[in-house]
PDB file of N, CA and C in Angstrom:
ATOM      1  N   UNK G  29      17.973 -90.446 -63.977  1.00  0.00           N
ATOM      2  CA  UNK G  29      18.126 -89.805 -65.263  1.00  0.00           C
ATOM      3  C   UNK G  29      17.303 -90.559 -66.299  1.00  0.00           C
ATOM      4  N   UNK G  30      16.835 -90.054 -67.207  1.00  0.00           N
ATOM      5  CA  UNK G  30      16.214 -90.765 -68.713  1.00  0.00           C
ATOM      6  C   UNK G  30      17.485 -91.066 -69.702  1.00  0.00           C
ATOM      7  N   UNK G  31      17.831 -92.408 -70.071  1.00  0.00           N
ATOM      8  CA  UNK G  31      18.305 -92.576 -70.850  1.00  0.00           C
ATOM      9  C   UNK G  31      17.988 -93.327 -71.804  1.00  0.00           C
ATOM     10  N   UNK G  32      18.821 -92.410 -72.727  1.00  0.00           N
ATOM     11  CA  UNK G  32      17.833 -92.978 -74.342  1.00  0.00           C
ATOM     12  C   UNK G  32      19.432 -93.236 -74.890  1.00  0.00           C
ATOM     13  N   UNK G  33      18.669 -94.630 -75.991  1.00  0.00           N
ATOM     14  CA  UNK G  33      19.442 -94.660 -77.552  1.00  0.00           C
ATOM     15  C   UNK G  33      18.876 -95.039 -78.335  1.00  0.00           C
ATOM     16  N   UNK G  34      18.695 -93.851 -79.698  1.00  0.00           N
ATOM     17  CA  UNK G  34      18.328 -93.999 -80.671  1.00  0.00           C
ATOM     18  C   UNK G  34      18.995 -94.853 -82.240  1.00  0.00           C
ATOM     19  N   UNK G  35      18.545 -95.350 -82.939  1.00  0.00           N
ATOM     20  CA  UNK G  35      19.073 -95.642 -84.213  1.00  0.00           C
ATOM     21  C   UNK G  35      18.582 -94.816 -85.630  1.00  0.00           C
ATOM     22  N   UNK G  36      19.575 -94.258 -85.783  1.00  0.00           N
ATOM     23  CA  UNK G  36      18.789 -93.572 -87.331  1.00  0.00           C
ATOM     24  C   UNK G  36      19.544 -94.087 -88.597  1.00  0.00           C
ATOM     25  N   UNK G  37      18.649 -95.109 -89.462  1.00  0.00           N
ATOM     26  CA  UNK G  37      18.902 -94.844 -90.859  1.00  0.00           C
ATOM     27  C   UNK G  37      18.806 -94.122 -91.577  1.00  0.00           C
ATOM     28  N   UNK G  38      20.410 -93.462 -92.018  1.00  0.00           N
ATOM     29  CA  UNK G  38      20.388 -91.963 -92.823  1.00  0.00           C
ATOM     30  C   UNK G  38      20.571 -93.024 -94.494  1.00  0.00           C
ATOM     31  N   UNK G  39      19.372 -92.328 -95.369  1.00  0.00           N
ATOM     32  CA  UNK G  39      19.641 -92.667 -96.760  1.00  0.00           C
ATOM     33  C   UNK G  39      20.678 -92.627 -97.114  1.00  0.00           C
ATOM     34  N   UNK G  40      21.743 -93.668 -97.966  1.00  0.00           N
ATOM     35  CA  UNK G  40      23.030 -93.741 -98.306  1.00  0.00           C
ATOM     36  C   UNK G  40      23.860 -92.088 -98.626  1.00  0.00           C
ATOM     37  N   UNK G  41      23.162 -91.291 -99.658  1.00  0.00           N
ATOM     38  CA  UNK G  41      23.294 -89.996-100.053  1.00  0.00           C
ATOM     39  C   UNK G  41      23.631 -89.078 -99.299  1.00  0.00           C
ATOM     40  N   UNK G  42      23.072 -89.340 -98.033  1.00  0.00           N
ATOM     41  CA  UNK G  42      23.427 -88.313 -96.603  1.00  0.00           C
ATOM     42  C   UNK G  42      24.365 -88.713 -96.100  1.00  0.00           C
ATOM     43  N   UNK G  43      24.757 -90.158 -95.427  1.00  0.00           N
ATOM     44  CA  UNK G  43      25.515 -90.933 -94.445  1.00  0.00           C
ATOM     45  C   UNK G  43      26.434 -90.200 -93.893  1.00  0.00           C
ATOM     46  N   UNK G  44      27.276 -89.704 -95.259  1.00  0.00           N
ATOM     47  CA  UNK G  44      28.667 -88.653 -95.016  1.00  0.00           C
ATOM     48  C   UNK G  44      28.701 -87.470 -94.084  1.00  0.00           C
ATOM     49  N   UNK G  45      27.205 -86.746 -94.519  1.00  0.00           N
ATOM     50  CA  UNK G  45      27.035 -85.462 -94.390  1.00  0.00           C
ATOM     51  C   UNK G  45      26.206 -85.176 -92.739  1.00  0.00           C
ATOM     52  N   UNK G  46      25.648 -86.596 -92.812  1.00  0.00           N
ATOM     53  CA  UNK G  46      24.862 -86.466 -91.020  1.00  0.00           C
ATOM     54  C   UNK G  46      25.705 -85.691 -90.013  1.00  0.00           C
ATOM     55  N   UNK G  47      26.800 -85.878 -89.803  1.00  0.00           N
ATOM     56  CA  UNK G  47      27.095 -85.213 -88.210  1.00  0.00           C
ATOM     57  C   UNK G  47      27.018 -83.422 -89.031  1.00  0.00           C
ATOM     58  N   UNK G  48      26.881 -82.687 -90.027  1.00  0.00           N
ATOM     59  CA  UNK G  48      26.653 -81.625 -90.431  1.00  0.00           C
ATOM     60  C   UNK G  48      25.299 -81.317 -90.325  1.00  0.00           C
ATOM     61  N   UNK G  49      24.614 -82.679 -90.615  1.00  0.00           N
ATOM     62  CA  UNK G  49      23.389 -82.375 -91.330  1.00  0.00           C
ATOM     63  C   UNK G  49      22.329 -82.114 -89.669  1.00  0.00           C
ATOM     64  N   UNK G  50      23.015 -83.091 -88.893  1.00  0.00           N
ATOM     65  CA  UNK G  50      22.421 -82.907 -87.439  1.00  0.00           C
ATOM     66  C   UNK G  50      23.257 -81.856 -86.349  1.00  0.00           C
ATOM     67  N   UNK G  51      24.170 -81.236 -86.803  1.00  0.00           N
ATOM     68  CA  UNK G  51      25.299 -80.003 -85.712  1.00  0.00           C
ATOM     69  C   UNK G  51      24.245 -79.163 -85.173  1.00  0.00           C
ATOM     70  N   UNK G  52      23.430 -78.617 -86.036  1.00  0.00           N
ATOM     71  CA  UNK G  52      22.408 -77.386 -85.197  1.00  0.00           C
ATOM     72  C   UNK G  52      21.951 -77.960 -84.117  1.00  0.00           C
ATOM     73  N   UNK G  53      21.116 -79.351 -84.324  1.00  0.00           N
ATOM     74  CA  UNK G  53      20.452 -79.977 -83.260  1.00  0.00           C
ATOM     75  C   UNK G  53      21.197 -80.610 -81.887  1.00  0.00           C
ATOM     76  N   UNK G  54      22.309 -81.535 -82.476  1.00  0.00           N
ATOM     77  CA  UNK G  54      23.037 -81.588 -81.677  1.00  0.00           C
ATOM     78  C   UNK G  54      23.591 -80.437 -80.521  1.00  0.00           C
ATOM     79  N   UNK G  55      23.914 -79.199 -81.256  1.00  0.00           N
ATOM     80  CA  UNK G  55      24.852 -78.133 -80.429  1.00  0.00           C
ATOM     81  C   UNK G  55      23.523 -78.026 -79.486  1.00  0.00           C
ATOM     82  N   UNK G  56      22.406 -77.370 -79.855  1.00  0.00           N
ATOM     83  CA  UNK G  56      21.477 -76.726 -79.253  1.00  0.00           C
ATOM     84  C   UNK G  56      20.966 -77.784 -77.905  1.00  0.00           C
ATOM     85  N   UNK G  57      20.728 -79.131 -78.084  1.00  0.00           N
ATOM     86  CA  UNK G  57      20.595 -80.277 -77.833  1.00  0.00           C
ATOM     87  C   UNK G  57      21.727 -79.971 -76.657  1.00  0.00           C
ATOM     88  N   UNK G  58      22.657 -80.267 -76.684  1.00  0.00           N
ATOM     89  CA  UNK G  58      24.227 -79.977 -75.572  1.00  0.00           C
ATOM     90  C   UNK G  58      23.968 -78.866 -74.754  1.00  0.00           C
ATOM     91  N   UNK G  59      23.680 -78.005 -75.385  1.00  0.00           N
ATOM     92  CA  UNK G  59      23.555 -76.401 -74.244  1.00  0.00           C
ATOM     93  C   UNK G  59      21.862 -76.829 -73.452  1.00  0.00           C
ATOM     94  N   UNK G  60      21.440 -77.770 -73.482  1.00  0.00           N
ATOM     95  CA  UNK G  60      20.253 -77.595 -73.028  1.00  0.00           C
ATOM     96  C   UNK G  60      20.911 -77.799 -71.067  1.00  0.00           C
ATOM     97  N   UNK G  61      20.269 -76.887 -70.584  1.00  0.00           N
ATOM     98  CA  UNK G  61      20.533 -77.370 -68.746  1.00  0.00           C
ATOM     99  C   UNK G  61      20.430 -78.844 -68.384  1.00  0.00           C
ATOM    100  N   UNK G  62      19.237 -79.234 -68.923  1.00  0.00           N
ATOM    101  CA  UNK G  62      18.890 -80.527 -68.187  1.00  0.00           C
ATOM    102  C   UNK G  62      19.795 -82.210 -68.816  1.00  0.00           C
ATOM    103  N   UNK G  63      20.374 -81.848 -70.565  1.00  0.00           N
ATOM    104  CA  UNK G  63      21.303 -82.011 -71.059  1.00  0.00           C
ATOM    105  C   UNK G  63      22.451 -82.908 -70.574  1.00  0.00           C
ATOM    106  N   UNK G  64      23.002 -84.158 -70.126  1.00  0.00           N
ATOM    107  CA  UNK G  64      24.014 -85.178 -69.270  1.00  0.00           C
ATOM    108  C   UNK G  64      24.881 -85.120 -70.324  1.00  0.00           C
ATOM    109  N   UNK G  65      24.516 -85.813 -71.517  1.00  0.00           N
ATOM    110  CA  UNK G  65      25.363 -86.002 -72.704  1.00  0.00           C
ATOM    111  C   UNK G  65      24.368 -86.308 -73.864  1.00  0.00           C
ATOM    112  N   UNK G  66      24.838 -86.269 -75.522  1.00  0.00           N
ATOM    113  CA  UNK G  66      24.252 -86.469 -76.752  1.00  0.00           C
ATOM    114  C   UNK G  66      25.371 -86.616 -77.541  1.00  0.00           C
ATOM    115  N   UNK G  67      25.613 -87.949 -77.493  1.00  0.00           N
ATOM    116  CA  UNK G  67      26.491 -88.498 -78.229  1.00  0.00           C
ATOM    117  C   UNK G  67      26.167 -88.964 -79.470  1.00  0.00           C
ATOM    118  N   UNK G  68      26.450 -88.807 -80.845  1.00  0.00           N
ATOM    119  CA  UNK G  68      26.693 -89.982 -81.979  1.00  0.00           C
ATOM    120  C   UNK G  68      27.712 -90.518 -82.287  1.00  0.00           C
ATOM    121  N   UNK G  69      27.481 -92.087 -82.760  1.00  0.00           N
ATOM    122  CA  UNK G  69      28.970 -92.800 -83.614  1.00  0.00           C
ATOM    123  C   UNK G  69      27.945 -93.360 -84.086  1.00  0.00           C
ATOM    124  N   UNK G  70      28.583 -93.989 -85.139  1.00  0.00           N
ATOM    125  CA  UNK G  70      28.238 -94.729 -86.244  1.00  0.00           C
ATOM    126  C   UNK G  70      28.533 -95.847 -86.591  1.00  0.00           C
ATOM    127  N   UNK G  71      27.653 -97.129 -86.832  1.00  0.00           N
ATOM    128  CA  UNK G  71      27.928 -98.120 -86.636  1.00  0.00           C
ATOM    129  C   UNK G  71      29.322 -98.524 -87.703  1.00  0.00           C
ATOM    130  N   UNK G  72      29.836 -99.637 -87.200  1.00  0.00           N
ATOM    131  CA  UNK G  72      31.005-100.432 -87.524  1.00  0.00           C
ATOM    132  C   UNK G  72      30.388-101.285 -88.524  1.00  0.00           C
ATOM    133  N   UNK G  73      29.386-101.929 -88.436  1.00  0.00           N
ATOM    134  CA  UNK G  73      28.355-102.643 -89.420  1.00  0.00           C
ATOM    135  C   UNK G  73      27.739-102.586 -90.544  1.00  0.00           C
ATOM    136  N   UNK G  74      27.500-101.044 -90.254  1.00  0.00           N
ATOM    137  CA  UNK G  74      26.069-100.467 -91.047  1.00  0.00           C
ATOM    138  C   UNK G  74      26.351 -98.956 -91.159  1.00  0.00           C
ATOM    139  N   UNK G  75      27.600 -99.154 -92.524  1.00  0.00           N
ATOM    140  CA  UNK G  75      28.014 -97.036 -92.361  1.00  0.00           C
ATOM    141  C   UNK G  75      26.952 -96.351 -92.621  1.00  0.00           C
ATOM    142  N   UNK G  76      25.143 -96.515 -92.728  1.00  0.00           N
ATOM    143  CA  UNK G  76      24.678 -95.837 -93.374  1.00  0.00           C
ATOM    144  C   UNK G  76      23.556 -95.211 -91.727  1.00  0.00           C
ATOM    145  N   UNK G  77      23.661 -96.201 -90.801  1.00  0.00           N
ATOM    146  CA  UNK G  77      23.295 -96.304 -89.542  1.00  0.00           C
ATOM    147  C   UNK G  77      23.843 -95.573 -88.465  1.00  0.00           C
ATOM    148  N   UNK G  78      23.447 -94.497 -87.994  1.00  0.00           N
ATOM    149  CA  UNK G  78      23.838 -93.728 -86.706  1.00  0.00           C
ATOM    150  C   UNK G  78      23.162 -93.986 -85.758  1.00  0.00           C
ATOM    151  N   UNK G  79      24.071 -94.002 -84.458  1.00  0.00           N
ATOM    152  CA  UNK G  79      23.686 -94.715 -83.136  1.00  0.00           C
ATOM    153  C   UNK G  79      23.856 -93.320 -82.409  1.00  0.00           C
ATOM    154  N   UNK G  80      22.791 -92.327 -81.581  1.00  0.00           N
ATOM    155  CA  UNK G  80      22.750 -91.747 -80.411  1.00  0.00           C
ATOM    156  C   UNK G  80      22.523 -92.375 -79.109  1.00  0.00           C
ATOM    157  N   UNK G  81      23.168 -91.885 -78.611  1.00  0.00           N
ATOM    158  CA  UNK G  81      22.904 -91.993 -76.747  1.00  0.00           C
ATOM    159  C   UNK G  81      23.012 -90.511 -75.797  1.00  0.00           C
ATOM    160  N   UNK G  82      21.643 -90.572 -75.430  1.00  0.00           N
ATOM    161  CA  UNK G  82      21.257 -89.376 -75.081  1.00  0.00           C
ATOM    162  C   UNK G  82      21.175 -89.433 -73.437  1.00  0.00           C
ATOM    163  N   UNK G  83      21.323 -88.797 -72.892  1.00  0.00           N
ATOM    164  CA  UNK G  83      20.710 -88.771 -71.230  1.00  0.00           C
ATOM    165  C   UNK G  83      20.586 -87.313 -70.951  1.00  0.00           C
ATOM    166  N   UNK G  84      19.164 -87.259 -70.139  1.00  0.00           N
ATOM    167  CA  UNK G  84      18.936 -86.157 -69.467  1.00  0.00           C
ATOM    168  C   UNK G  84      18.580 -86.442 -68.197  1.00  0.00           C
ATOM    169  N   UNK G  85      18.895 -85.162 -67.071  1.00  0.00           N
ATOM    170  CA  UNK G  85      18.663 -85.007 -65.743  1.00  0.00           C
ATOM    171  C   UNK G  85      17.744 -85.735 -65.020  1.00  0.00           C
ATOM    172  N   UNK G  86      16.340 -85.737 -65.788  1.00  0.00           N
ATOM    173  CA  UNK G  86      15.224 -86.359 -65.060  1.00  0.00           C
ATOM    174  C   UNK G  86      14.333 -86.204 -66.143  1.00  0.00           C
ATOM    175  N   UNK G  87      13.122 -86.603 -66.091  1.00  0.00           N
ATOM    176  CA  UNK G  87      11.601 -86.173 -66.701  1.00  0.00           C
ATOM    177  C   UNK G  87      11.211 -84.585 -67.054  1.00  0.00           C
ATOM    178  N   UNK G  88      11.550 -84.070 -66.387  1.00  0.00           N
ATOM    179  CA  UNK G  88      11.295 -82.763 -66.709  1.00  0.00           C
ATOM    180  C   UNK G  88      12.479 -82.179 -67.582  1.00  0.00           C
ATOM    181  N   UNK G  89      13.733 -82.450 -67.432  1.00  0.00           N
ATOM    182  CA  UNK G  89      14.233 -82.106 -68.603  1.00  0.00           C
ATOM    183  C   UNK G  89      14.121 -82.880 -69.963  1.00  0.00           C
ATOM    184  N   UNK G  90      14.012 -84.391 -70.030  1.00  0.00           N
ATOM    185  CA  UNK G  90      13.467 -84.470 -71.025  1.00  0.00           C
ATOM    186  C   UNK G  90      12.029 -83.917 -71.470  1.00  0.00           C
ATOM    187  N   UNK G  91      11.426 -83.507 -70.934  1.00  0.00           N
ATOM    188  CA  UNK G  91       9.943 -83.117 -71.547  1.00  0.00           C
ATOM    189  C   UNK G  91      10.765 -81.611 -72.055  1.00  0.00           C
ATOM    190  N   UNK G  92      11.666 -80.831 -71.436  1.00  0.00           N
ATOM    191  CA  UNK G  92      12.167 -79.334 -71.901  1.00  0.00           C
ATOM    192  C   UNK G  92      12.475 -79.669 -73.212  1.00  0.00           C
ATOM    193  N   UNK G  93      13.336 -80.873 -73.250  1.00  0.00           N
ATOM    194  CA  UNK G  93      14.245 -81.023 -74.368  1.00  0.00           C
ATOM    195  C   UNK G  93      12.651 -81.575 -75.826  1.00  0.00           C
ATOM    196  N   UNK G  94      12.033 -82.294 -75.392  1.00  0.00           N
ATOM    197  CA  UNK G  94      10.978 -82.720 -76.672  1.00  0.00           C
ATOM    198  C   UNK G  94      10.035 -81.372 -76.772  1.00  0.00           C
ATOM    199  N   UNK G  95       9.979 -80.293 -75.885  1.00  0.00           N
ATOM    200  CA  UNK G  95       9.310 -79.231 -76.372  1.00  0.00           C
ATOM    201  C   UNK G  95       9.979 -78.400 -76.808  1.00  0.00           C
ATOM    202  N   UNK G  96      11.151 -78.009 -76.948  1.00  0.00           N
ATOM    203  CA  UNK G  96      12.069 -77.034 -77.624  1.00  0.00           C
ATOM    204  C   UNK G  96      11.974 -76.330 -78.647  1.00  0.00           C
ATOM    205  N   UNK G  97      12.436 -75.655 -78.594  1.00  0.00           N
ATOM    206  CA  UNK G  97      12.639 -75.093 -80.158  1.00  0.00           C
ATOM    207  C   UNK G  97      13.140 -75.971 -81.791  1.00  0.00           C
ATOM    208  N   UNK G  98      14.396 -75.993 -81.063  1.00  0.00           N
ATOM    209  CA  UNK G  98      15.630 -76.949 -81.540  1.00  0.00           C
ATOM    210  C   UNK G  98      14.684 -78.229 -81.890  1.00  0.00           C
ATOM    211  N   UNK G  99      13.830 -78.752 -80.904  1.00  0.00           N
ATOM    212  CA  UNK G  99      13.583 -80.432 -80.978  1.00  0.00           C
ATOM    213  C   UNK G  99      12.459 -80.296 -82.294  1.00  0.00           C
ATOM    214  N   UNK G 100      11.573 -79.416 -81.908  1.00  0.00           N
ATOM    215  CA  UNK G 100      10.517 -78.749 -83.446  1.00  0.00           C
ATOM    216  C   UNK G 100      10.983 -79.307 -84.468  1.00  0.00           C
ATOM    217  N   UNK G 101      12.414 -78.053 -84.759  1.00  0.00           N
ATOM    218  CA  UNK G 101      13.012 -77.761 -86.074  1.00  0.00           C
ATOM    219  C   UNK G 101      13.754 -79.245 -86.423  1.00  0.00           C
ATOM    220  N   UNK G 102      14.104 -79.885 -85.254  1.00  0.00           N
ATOM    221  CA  UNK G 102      14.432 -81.472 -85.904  1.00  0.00           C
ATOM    222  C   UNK G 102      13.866 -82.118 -86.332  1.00  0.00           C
ATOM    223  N   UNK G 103      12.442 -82.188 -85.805  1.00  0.00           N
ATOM    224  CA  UNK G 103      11.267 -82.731 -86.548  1.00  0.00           C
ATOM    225  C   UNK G 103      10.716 -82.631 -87.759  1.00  0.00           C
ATOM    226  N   UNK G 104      10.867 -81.474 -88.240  1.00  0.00           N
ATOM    227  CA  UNK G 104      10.718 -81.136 -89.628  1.00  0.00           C
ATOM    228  C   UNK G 104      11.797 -80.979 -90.433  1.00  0.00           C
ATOM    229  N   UNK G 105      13.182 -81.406 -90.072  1.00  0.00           N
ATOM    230  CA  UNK G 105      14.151 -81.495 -90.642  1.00  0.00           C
ATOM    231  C   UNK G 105      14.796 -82.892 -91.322  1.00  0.00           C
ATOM    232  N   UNK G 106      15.374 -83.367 -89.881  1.00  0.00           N
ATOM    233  CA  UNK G 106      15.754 -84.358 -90.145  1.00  0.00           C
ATOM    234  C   UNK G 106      14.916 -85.838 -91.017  1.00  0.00           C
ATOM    235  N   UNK G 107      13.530 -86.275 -90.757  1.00  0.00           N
ATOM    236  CA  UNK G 107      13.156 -86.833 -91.694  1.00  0.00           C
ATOM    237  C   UNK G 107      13.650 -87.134 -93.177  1.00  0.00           C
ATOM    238  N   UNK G 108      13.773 -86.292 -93.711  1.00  0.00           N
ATOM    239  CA  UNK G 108      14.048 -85.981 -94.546  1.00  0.00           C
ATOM    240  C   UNK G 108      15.178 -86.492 -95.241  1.00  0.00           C
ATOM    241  N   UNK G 109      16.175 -86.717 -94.421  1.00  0.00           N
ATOM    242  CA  UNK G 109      17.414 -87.645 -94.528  1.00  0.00           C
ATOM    243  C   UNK G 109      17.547 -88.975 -94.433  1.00  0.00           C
ATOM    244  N   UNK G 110      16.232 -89.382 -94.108  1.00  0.00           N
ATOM    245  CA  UNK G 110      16.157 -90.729 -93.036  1.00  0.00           C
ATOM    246  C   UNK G 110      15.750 -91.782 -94.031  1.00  0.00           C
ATOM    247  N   UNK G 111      16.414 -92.892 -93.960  1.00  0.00           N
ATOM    248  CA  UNK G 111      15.331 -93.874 -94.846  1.00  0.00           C
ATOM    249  C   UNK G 111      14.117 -94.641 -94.029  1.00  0.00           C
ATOM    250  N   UNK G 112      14.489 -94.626 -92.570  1.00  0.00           N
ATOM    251  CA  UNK G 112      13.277 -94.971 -91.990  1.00  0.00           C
ATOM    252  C   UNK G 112      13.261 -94.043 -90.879  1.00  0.00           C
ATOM    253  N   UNK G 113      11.937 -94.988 -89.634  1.00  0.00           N
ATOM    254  CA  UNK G 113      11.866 -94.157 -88.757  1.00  0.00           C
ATOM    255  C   UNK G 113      12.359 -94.364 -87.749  1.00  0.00           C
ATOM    256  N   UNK G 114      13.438 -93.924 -87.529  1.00  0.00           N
ATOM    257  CA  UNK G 114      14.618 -94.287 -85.727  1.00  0.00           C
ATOM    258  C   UNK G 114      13.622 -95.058 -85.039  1.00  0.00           C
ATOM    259  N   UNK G 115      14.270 -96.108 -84.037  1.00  0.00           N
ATOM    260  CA  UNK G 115      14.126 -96.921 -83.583  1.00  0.00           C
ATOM    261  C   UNK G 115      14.423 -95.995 -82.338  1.00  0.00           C
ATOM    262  N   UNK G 116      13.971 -96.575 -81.006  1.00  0.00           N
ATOM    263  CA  UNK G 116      14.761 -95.788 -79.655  1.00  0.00           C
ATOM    264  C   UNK G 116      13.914 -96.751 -78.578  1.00  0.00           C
ATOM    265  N   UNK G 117      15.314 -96.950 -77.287  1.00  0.00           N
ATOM    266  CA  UNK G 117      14.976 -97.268 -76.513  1.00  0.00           C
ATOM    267  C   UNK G 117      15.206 -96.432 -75.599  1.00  0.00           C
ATOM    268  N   UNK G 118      14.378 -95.635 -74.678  1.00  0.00           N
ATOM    269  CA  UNK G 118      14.466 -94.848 -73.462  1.00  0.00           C
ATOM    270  C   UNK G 118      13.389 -95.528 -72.089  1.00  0.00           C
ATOM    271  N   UNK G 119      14.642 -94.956 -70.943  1.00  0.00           N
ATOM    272  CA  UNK G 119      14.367 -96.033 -69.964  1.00  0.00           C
ATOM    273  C   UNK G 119      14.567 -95.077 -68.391  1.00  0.00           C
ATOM    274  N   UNK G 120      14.127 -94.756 -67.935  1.00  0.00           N
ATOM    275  CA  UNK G 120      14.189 -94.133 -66.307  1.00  0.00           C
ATOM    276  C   UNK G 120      15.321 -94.607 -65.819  1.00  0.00           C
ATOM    277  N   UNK G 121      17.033 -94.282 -65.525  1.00  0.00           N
ATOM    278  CA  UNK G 121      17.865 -95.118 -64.680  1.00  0.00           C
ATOM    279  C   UNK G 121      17.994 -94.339 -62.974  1.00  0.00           C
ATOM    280  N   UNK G 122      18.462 -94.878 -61.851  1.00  0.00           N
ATOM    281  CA  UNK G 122      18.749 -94.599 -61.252  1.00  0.00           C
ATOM    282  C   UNK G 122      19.978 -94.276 -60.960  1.00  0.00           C
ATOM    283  N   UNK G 123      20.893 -93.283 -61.309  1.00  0.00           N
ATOM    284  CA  UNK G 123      22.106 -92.661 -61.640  1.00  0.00           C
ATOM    285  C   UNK G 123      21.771 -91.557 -62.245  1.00  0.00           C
ATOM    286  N   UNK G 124      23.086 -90.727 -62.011  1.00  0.00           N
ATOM    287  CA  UNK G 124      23.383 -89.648 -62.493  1.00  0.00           C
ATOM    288  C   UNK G 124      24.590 -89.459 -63.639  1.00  0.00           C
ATOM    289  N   UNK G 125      25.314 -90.751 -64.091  1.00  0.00           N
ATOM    290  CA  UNK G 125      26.421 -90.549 -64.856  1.00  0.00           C
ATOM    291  C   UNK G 125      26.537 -92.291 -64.820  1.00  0.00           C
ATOM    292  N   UNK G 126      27.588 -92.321 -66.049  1.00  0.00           N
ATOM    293  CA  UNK G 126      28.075 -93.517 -66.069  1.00  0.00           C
ATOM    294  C   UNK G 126      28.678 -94.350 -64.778  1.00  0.00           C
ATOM    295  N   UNK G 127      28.529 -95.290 -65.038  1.00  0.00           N
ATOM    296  CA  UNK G 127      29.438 -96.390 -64.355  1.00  0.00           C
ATOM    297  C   UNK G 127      30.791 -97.079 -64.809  1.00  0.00           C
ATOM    298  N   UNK G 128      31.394 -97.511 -63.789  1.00  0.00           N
ATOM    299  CA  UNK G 128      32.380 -98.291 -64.376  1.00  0.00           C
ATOM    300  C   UNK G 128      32.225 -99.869 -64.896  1.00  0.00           C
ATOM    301  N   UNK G 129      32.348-100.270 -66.023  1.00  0.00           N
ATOM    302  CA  UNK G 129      32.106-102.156 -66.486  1.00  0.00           C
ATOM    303  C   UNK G 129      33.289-102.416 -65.705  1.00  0.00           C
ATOM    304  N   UNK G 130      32.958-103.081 -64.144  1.00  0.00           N
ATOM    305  CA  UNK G 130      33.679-103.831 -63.235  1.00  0.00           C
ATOM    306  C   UNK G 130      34.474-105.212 -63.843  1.00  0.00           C
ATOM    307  N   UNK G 131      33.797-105.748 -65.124  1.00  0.00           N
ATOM    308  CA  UNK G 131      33.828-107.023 -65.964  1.00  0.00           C
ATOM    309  C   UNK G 131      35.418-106.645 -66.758  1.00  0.00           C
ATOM    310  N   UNK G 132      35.579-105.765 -66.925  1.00  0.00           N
ATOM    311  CA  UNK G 132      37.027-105.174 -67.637  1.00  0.00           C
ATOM    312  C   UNK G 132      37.689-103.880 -66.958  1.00  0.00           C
ATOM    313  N   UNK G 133      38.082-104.280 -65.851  1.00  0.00           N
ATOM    314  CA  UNK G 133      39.123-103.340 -65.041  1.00  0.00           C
ATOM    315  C   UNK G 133      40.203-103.112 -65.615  1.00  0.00           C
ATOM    316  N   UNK G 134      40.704-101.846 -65.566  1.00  0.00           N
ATOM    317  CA  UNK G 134      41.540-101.530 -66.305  1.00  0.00           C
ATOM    318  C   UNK G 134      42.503-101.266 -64.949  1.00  0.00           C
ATOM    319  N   UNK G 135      44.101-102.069 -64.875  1.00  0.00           N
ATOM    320  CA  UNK G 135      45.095-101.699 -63.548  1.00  0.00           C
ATOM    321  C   UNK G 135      44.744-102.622 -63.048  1.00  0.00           C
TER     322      UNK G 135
END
């Protein structure tokens, strides 16, 4: 799978309004097939800072997902909110879904 996490600094003015201001992208983003998960939370640190973690199927669904429709209209959207430019680390894993942290067993 490709997994990514992004950081976006939303200008103080937005902070509140981001999970609204990103729902179109997000929803559309979720219904995509190739689509694992697209999560946001927001840092504990830095309320003005949103943390995604994205995973898709393989390479080819991420390339579906950066040619989209949806991914376009984020591009010319979201900026706009941003005080800078997201940071992201994406990385090829070998898996299909999470794992368990063996380091904190729960039982």
């Amino acid at each position: 799978m490709i997994f990514i996490t992004a950081k976006f600094q939303v200008l103080p003015e937005h902070a509140e309004a981001w999970p609204e201001i990103s729902r179109e992208f997000t929803e559309a983003t979720r219904a995509e097939d190739g689509c694992l998960w697209f999560d946001w939370s927001r840092s504990l640190d830095d309320p003005h800072e949103y943390v995604l973690v994205e995973a898709f199927r393989d390479g080819d669904a991420g390339g579906a997902h950066v040619s989209s429709d949806h991914f376009k209209a984020a591009q010319q959207k979201l900026p706009g909110y941003l005080a800078a430019t997201p940071k992201i680390v994406s990385q090829s894993v070998d898996q299909d879904d999470w794992s368990e942290l063996g380091e904190m067993q729960v039982g």
